[in-house]
């Protein structure tokens, strides 16, 4: 039950995250006698047991924090077996599929289980996730992981190629999620999986051509409210910005400045930057406009995939 | 029973693309839908997912095939990209209001009326695709009252506020979805929440904790009414065992065990409070900023946008109904009861409680004491989505959170979150600090006409999220 | 020469913009004895003559300003004969086509002349714009407009369907701009128009299918550096924001508040909003967090078109 | 002559997709390109638009068909969407540095080397498309030095700074294009400009005024060197008749006709000044923020991004060349001259001028006086794109603008522009005030693989634009 928010103390068997730094976490299963190497030195599992999640832990060469995994932190630290979905898209999927405790969901494919964990958090304990993976080893790894994370009761991992063999579910799910190269081939099977009273479907595809074929098929099979969307997260960094105020009066330190100008001429121009910085040093804090600035991160993911949602009413 | 059927007492969403209204189904109740008074009796016993058309005040079920044809989006006309043969004429709509009324009286379908309107508009085909779409959408809403009845979900509830986002502090669906994820709220969670979004955030979190968790709604003080309207929409009763209120002005007393907490807070269900962000007075600035300024004034296309922005001014639904020109201005859930209005029912209930006021006060005190206990035992998650300055609330509430808890602060403005971020960072109170906004865009996927939608929302607010940490003494 | 920035005084024959309000300007050609109606009342042309551009003018019911047109302001106020390009896209086109004084440009179609004015500003006085319009009346209107705006020498307006009949230009242009329903049909003709030493091409299309076909054709015809992009402007409004500070101490005005609570109960709940606002009144300025906030406009254009640029090297 | 040919003295752009370097062509000059020393003599007499591959220090012309095949983007591999048959192995690149050198010595093409690298990478196929693209781009830059020679244009110059945007205050091409439009600068314009973007904005405006207008570059004071490097790139000489400098610290003296203006300003061409924005020290924060955090560390994929952000640290090109691991770190236009370095040339020129210093000073004074006259006769446009606090400069400069002039203020940060906006509004100094950012996105258009590019720039800075107005006395 490592992901359960009511769990506050680290115990053997728990999956914990060793927080090294921003977006840098190490997933560890606590085992008796084991030791883990981090960049700050060794961490003895036995020493973690009994500690409260969220507390700081002294390693030989620095602090780390012990965090309880959440689906969002897990997504940042999980072992990649495939390309994964990230929290921005995952959040939209869970929200747009109308998931809540008790929902029954079909997912293809399982992949690295990034989305699965968010689905399971939302539908547990009374709901169920039927997740399908065509790659045998990956499906087994996922099964172990869900078990380790306390989700065993809420999830069925099936090793099957849904595209060829279908979900083989008979009108039992509230929602279907497709992350497949050819989602349009699975719409019939998805429709059969959705409860007769209706449900929601989502298809995630990186390319617009996939989206076009999928939408066509969804429309042909009487899905309604077909909406294709993109959602991108833009992160802001906080900077303590300093902008120099220029003076509009003749410079009082004129002589001093000229001295440095003379100095400059005896030196190769490539070092002129030092003149600038000495000018900067002369500038008092009052000549600088300082403020905390929220600056968007320069590099951001520009595209992950298109999310297509649709409703199937009673059928 | 294969299909879920609409029954009396249900909260039902009347839905079409990008538009939803929610009503509670009661016999002999009449509702206003686009200024048409409707009897909703006909819905009882119908399966959810059924589509209806309004025909002179009556609800007529539409078969699936016909519904598909009527759906908004599918009828979008030629995008008008090759308009080489149009002349630059000044004439306008040739159909008069009387002509339209006459067609309606003669029983013409909405679809037919719209076709006539387009046919008789000289300017329509010269409009940009942007304004053609806006025009069509407006006309369809006006003349084709076709909708599907659905069970309310947070997703559908978001549609209700789409034209009046100020009511929910400009929280957009995608931002809400991120908020819910980063809150890590799950079945059984213990959550603190500040919500001045009509109870929207509260209701979403409530849905996620199921019947096992506890939510303490933090309110400014016990005399301030807090609107929880969305709880009704999602079918939760106004007062639930696992939802508590706690007044922030008594927060300082929480650690003083001997202090007798003052009388509890009052929450109201359907009451319309002015929970719009304080800046809404300045919202009029928001109208004029799309660079695609539409200069053709023939059909008052601007009004759709401006309605969306200064909805605060149309708070009073009577007022809106008097304004016969403003067809999209009715408020969510506005109801005209055949016997008595909902408002009257509420007044009645209130009066009934009058004699029991002392007992009620004792109950409130007890609930508030319990809320205090829950907070003292610490919470798993904290969510702020309000019109209040978030930083002081956040810093005060940190002591009531377990370490490794999830915190989400939503704000319409970026600046207050910069302050939150700075304070949390300075106090080493959290890890994984993220300040972000989401950029949301929809696509038109049609054969040979695929492109991002020409209208887009410029902001859905900002989120600050982090995980609480504690310096252990090792 | 109405658009010439060296012109500062209004004269007869000038095209001026009467600035009524933000994004609201009236284009007027100054003629002797004429009068123009604005929402602030009548404006006599004769009274404008001799005034400096940028000055305020008193109308019977309010102030207006007299502005010299710029291509950006013209785009906001021009008579729409077609869908037009806006400044965000126009700026990218002029920049990405490497335009400068002396450039020779081919444009199809002329449309309402929104882009043409920006091109002309950049390439004048030594460059030339060959602009093509398949709609006869529109091409005539455009010709008049260019003449009126002092561009006569720099532009040739041709009434022709370039898609069918081609540019009929023999290796004389530096850049080609296409805003056509089927741009791929014009690539051969565009290539022939471009100077033998090479040049740049831009195609503007609203739909991705058009872009796909155009890129395919450009690649087949040995254009290089084929880049498809979108550029959207996001505008910020300044708001004087006020966020209420809540108190964490028991309310000193408790009695007073209770009084209003009692009062509330004797009134129908629909009026409860008045209680809130009276609470607000009670709150002093010190209890409110005030700041100037830059808030993105809620409604923004989400898509105008895709801009595809390509280079043709010597050929 | 049909084709323009490269000749000695030309400034030439070495270009490939999203990457450009500019060099001046001189006989016996050698340049460093991706750490390979190159003789550029071979370019002389070749037509612009020709494509070359670097083969062991020699430039070899590539025919059009082959060039097309080598172009970055065309070789992008299968996006790896259906990687069902991959195993989760830990092994990494099996090719050693020695293997690669051996292949090169044996004359293998860069394309072949990359194919081998991919073939021998166990992790490549498990990477996200995002990181695959990043990896390929990096490897191609390293192993396939293929480029086309072009005449410099502002568009191509922007590429030069793409990996070190701090040098041009994070001004992005699309923002620059908006700046140029809203400045309304045209042939013959009289323009005031503050530029700490290596002269990029100055050079672009200069191109647009042609030989008829006048530009006054406003500099903090006459002793502060101002970098105008981009003027060289675009082929303008360092000193031009229609470009003036005026020190802002003498602005207050401008209206005092009798005052003798102090010695003029000094401008330098190629000198590398620290014109990075003052906040670049905090730029390291900028690295870690994409939500697609790549955890596989096999190929140091992060370095591409981090190089882009802390380029300020690699100011000294010698330093960069010593660092044999940092392949992308060479500075724009870094040159190793066969006889003497560019730097030495400059020093020589300086010394030559020494004796004539008094005359030079007089010339400067005269130029500055002329600049003052131009300003007093008023300007048509004002453009600020600098690391200085813009508001005071803007407010001071307003008196030197005609009414109905165009003003553009660019800033990496939004906050200073909020202040500019507020001040202009308060002073009723302008109309059509617009505060904006542009959102820029590129698309991959490939059969069955069309989608927005997976990497995107999160910010290109902010613009504040308006038209000056004057209250007429009627």
PDB file of C-alpha atoms in Angstrom, chain C residues 109-192:
ATOM      1  CA  UNK C 109      -3.778  36.829 -53.828  1.00  0.00           C
ATOM      2  CA  UNK C 110      -3.993  40.489 -53.032  1.00  0.00           C
ATOM      3  CA  UNK C 111      -7.170  40.070 -51.008  1.00  0.00           C
ATOM      4  CA  UNK C 112      -7.825  43.124 -48.878  1.00  0.00           C
ATOM      5  CA  UNK C 113      -4.221  44.273 -49.134  1.00  0.00           C
ATOM      6  CA  UNK C 114      -3.425  43.730 -45.465  1.00  0.00           C
ATOM      7  CA  UNK C 115      -0.118  41.944 -46.105  1.00  0.00           C
ATOM      8  CA  UNK C 116       0.644  44.041 -49.179  1.00  0.00           C
ATOM      9  CA  UNK C 117       0.935  47.220 -47.124  1.00  0.00           C
ATOM     10  CA  UNK C 118       3.511  45.642 -44.812  1.00  0.00           C
ATOM     11  CA  UNK C 119       5.482  44.287 -47.754  1.00  0.00           C
ATOM     12  CA  UNK C 120       5.427  47.676 -49.471  1.00  0.00           C
ATOM     13  CA  UNK C 121       6.648  49.447 -46.345  1.00  0.00           C
ATOM     14  CA  UNK C 122       9.641  47.134 -46.210  1.00  0.00           C
ATOM     15  CA  UNK C 123      10.679  46.998 -49.876  1.00  0.00           C
ATOM     16  CA  UNK C 124      10.006  50.631 -50.866  1.00  0.00           C
ATOM     17  CA  UNK C 125      11.216  52.711 -52.615  1.00  0.00           C
ATOM     18  CA  UNK C 126      13.526  50.589 -54.758  1.00  0.00           C
ATOM     19  CA  UNK C 127      11.723  47.257 -54.510  1.00  0.00           C
ATOM     20  CA  UNK C 128       8.583  46.104 -56.256  1.00  0.00           C
ATOM     21  CA  UNK C 129       5.508  44.099 -55.384  1.00  0.00           C
ATOM     22  CA  UNK C 130       3.740  42.082 -58.077  1.00  0.00           C
ATOM     23  CA  UNK C 131       0.408  41.246 -56.555  1.00  0.00           C
ATOM     24  CA  UNK C 132      -2.218  39.033 -58.172  1.00  0.00           C
ATOM     25  CA  UNK C 133      -5.915  38.826 -57.491  1.00  0.00           C
ATOM     26  CA  UNK C 134      -8.400  36.568 -59.265  1.00  0.00           C
ATOM     27  CA  UNK C 135     -11.350  38.707 -58.326  1.00  0.00           C
ATOM     28  CA  UNK C 136     -11.668  41.660 -60.691  1.00  0.00           C
ATOM     29  CA  UNK C 137     -13.429  44.143 -58.447  1.00  0.00           C
ATOM     30  CA  UNK C 138     -11.062  43.407 -55.577  1.00  0.00           C
ATOM     31  CA  UNK C 139      -7.996  43.906 -57.725  1.00  0.00           C
ATOM     32  CA  UNK C 140      -9.321  47.268 -58.872  1.00  0.00           C
ATOM     33  CA  UNK C 141     -10.101  48.383 -55.345  1.00  0.00           C
ATOM     34  CA  UNK C 142      -6.629  47.341 -54.263  1.00  0.00           C
ATOM     35  CA  UNK C 143      -5.034  49.273 -57.108  1.00  0.00           C
ATOM     36  CA  UNK C 144      -6.924  52.408 -56.108  1.00  0.00           C
ATOM     37  CA  UNK C 145      -5.950  51.926 -52.496  1.00  0.00           C
ATOM     38  CA  UNK C 146      -2.251  51.501 -53.207  1.00  0.00           C
ATOM     39  CA  UNK C 147      -2.378  54.590 -55.366  1.00  0.00           C
ATOM     40  CA  UNK C 148      -4.164  56.560 -52.698  1.00  0.00           C
ATOM     41  CA  UNK C 149      -1.566  55.432 -50.150  1.00  0.00           C
ATOM     42  CA  UNK C 150       1.379  56.583 -52.252  1.00  0.00           C
ATOM     43  CA  UNK C 151       2.539  53.129 -53.289  1.00  0.00           C
ATOM     44  CA  UNK C 152       1.717  53.424 -57.004  1.00  0.00           C
ATOM     45  CA  UNK C 153       5.334  53.288 -58.130  1.00  0.00           C
ATOM     46  CA  UNK C 154       6.196  50.181 -56.137  1.00  0.00           C
ATOM     47  CA  UNK C 155       3.311  47.900 -56.938  1.00  0.00           C
ATOM     48  CA  UNK C 156       1.769  46.202 -59.945  1.00  0.00           C
ATOM     49  CA  UNK C 157      -1.708  44.828 -59.347  1.00  0.00           C
ATOM     50  CA  UNK C 158      -2.704  42.156 -61.817  1.00  0.00           C
ATOM     51  CA  UNK C 159      -6.148  40.638 -62.160  1.00  0.00           C
ATOM     52  CA  UNK C 160      -5.369  36.985 -62.809  1.00  0.00           C
ATOM     53  CA  UNK C 161      -5.980  33.544 -61.345  1.00  0.00           C
ATOM     54  CA  UNK C 162      -2.422  32.524 -60.564  1.00  0.00           C
ATOM     55  CA  UNK C 163      -3.500  28.964 -59.869  1.00  0.00           C
ATOM     56  CA  UNK C 164      -4.617  28.477 -63.422  1.00  0.00           C
ATOM     57  CA  UNK C 165      -2.489  30.951 -65.319  1.00  0.00           C
ATOM     58  CA  UNK C 166       0.667  31.244 -63.220  1.00  0.00           C
ATOM     59  CA  UNK C 167       2.634  34.318 -62.225  1.00  0.00           C
ATOM     60  CA  UNK C 168       4.085  34.709 -65.742  1.00  0.00           C
ATOM     61  CA  UNK C 169       7.185  36.223 -64.168  1.00  0.00           C
ATOM     62  CA  UNK C 170      10.562  35.167 -65.481  1.00  0.00           C
ATOM     63  CA  UNK C 171      13.097  34.778 -62.671  1.00  0.00           C
ATOM     64  CA  UNK C 172      12.762  38.299 -61.340  1.00  0.00           C
ATOM     65  CA  UNK C 173      11.547  38.007 -57.736  1.00  0.00           C
ATOM     66  CA  UNK C 174      13.330  37.466 -54.437  1.00  0.00           C
ATOM     67  CA  UNK C 175      10.303  36.123 -52.656  1.00  0.00           C
ATOM     68  CA  UNK C 176       6.892  34.611 -53.337  1.00  0.00           C
ATOM     69  CA  UNK C 177       3.904  34.633 -51.024  1.00  0.00           C
ATOM     70  CA  UNK C 178       0.968  32.283 -51.614  1.00  0.00           C
ATOM     71  CA  UNK C 179      -2.389  32.551 -49.894  1.00  0.00           C
ATOM     72  CA  UNK C 180      -4.352  30.251 -52.150  1.00  0.00           C
ATOM     73  CA  UNK C 181      -6.711  27.312 -51.656  1.00  0.00           C
ATOM     74  CA  UNK C 182      -4.391  24.996 -53.592  1.00  0.00           C
ATOM     75  CA  UNK C 183      -0.896  26.406 -53.238  1.00  0.00           C
ATOM     76  CA  UNK C 184       0.718  23.187 -54.475  1.00  0.00           C
ATOM     77  CA  UNK C 185      -0.573  23.915 -57.954  1.00  0.00           C
ATOM     78  CA  UNK C 186       1.454  27.135 -58.076  1.00  0.00           C
ATOM     79  CA  UNK C 187       4.860  25.909 -56.971  1.00  0.00           C
ATOM     80  CA  UNK C 188       6.108  25.418 -60.538  1.00  0.00           C
ATOM     81  CA  UNK C 189       5.050  28.904 -61.498  1.00  0.00           C
ATOM     82  CA  UNK C 190       6.499  30.332 -58.278  1.00  0.00           C
ATOM     83  CA  UNK C 191       9.799  28.622 -58.975  1.00  0.00           C
ATOM     84  CA  UNK C 192       9.882  30.210 -62.384  1.00  0.00           C
TER      85      UNK C 192
END
